[in-house]
XYZ file of C-alpha atoms in Angstrom:
124
model
C 0.000 0.000 0.000
C 1.332 3.389 -0.977
C 1.325 5.984 1.779
C 0.493 9.537 0.810
C 1.351 12.588 2.875
C 0.281 16.157 2.103
C 1.667 19.366 3.540
C 1.459 23.101 3.022
C -2.093 24.105 3.822
C -2.997 27.148 5.855
C -5.037 30.322 6.289
C -4.524 33.070 3.722
C -6.305 36.119 2.400
C -7.930 36.437 -0.991
C -5.313 37.016 -3.674
C -2.555 35.241 -1.768
C -0.665 32.118 -2.826
C 0.008 28.742 -1.251
C 2.069 25.746 -2.283
C 0.942 22.263 -1.355
C 3.275 19.288 -1.463
C 2.522 15.579 -1.695
C 4.886 12.673 -1.189
C 3.949 9.095 -2.025
C 5.962 6.209 -0.647
C 6.727 3.148 -2.700
C 9.179 2.019 -5.299
C 11.518 4.838 -6.265
C 11.835 3.402 -9.788
C 8.104 3.685 -10.392
C 6.296 6.885 -11.284
C 2.607 7.157 -10.525
C -0.161 9.245 -11.945
C -1.033 11.653 -9.134
C -3.757 14.172 -8.531
C -5.194 16.713 -6.148
C -8.822 16.769 -5.095
C -10.647 19.068 -2.713
C -13.709 18.824 -0.542
C -15.559 21.814 0.827
C -17.904 21.455 3.817
C -21.118 19.726 2.820
C -19.928 19.063 -0.726
C -18.488 16.150 -2.660
C -14.805 15.607 -3.195
C -13.870 16.987 -6.617
C -10.911 16.886 -8.940
C -8.574 19.884 -8.929
C -5.468 18.926 -10.896
C -3.534 15.859 -11.988
C -0.267 14.882 -13.606
C 0.190 11.780 -15.702
C 2.667 8.987 -15.222
C 4.721 9.141 -18.400
C 4.921 12.691 -19.749
C 3.993 14.785 -16.694
C 1.142 16.233 -18.705
C -1.027 18.328 -16.371
C -4.816 18.422 -16.245
C -6.920 21.016 -14.429
C -10.475 21.599 -13.374
C -12.047 24.621 -15.038
C -12.381 26.357 -11.678
C -8.603 26.507 -11.153
C -7.252 26.687 -14.716
C -4.802 29.564 -15.003
C -4.419 29.979 -11.228
C -3.132 26.596 -10.062
C -0.106 24.702 -11.359
C 0.707 21.059 -10.661
C 4.279 19.871 -11.042
C 6.351 16.810 -10.288
C 9.431 17.463 -8.136
C 10.727 13.898 -8.377
C 9.328 10.473 -9.177
C 6.546 10.506 -6.602
C 6.522 13.956 -5.117
C 4.186 16.518 -6.621
C 3.363 20.085 -5.770
C 0.331 22.262 -6.313
C 1.112 25.961 -6.626
C -2.060 27.926 -5.946
C -2.102 31.592 -6.915
C -4.785 34.266 -6.593
C -6.674 32.185 -4.056
C -10.329 33.011 -3.513
C -12.768 32.184 -0.709
C -14.386 29.538 -2.912
C -11.077 27.662 -2.897
C -11.550 26.966 0.802
C -11.552 23.200 1.289
C -9.608 20.224 2.514
C -7.165 19.303 -0.222
C -6.318 15.654 -0.771
C -3.507 14.093 -2.746
C -4.268 10.830 -4.534
C -2.243 8.172 -6.324
C -3.318 5.988 -9.248
C -0.970 3.011 -9.412
C -2.579 1.404 -12.439
C -3.192 3.984 -15.144
C -0.908 6.176 -17.210
C -3.331 9.034 -17.712
C -5.193 11.372 -15.413
C -8.817 10.571 -14.625
C -11.031 12.954 -12.697
C -13.156 10.465 -10.783
C -12.249 9.600 -7.210
C -12.751 5.885 -7.866
C -9.694 5.662 -10.099
C -7.294 6.408 -7.275
C -5.892 3.726 -5.001
C -4.261 5.672 -2.223
C -5.174 8.929 -0.515
C -3.583 11.267 1.950
C -5.382 12.507 5.054
C -5.819 15.977 3.595
C -4.615 19.468 4.369
C -6.899 22.419 5.124
C -6.796 25.500 2.941
C -8.822 28.462 4.166
C -9.095 31.689 2.194
C -10.599 34.743 3.854
C -11.773 37.996 2.287
């Protein structure tokens, strides 16, 4: 079982930036497709951004396109740079690992391992 650990959440004001990091344990010679999801209070967990296994091609939800950037720091460590944060970005952010597929899928059911989440709160 791959262990996933997120870090970097916090409380910021609208317009500020945050950088989240995610580290997945496992074989260092294996790259995984990885993604970020978020869940606001009373809402479903939704896809935010993902990066594929082979080419590091990023995918983004419409709500964050142009403001958030996902990148791979090494084989199984990814970061999510979040700029121009808005109150509607407030949520618990989860990192997820897909050990089986090469490409990014946006459904939660495609991902095998999840972190415990990190809170991001954006105030006006």
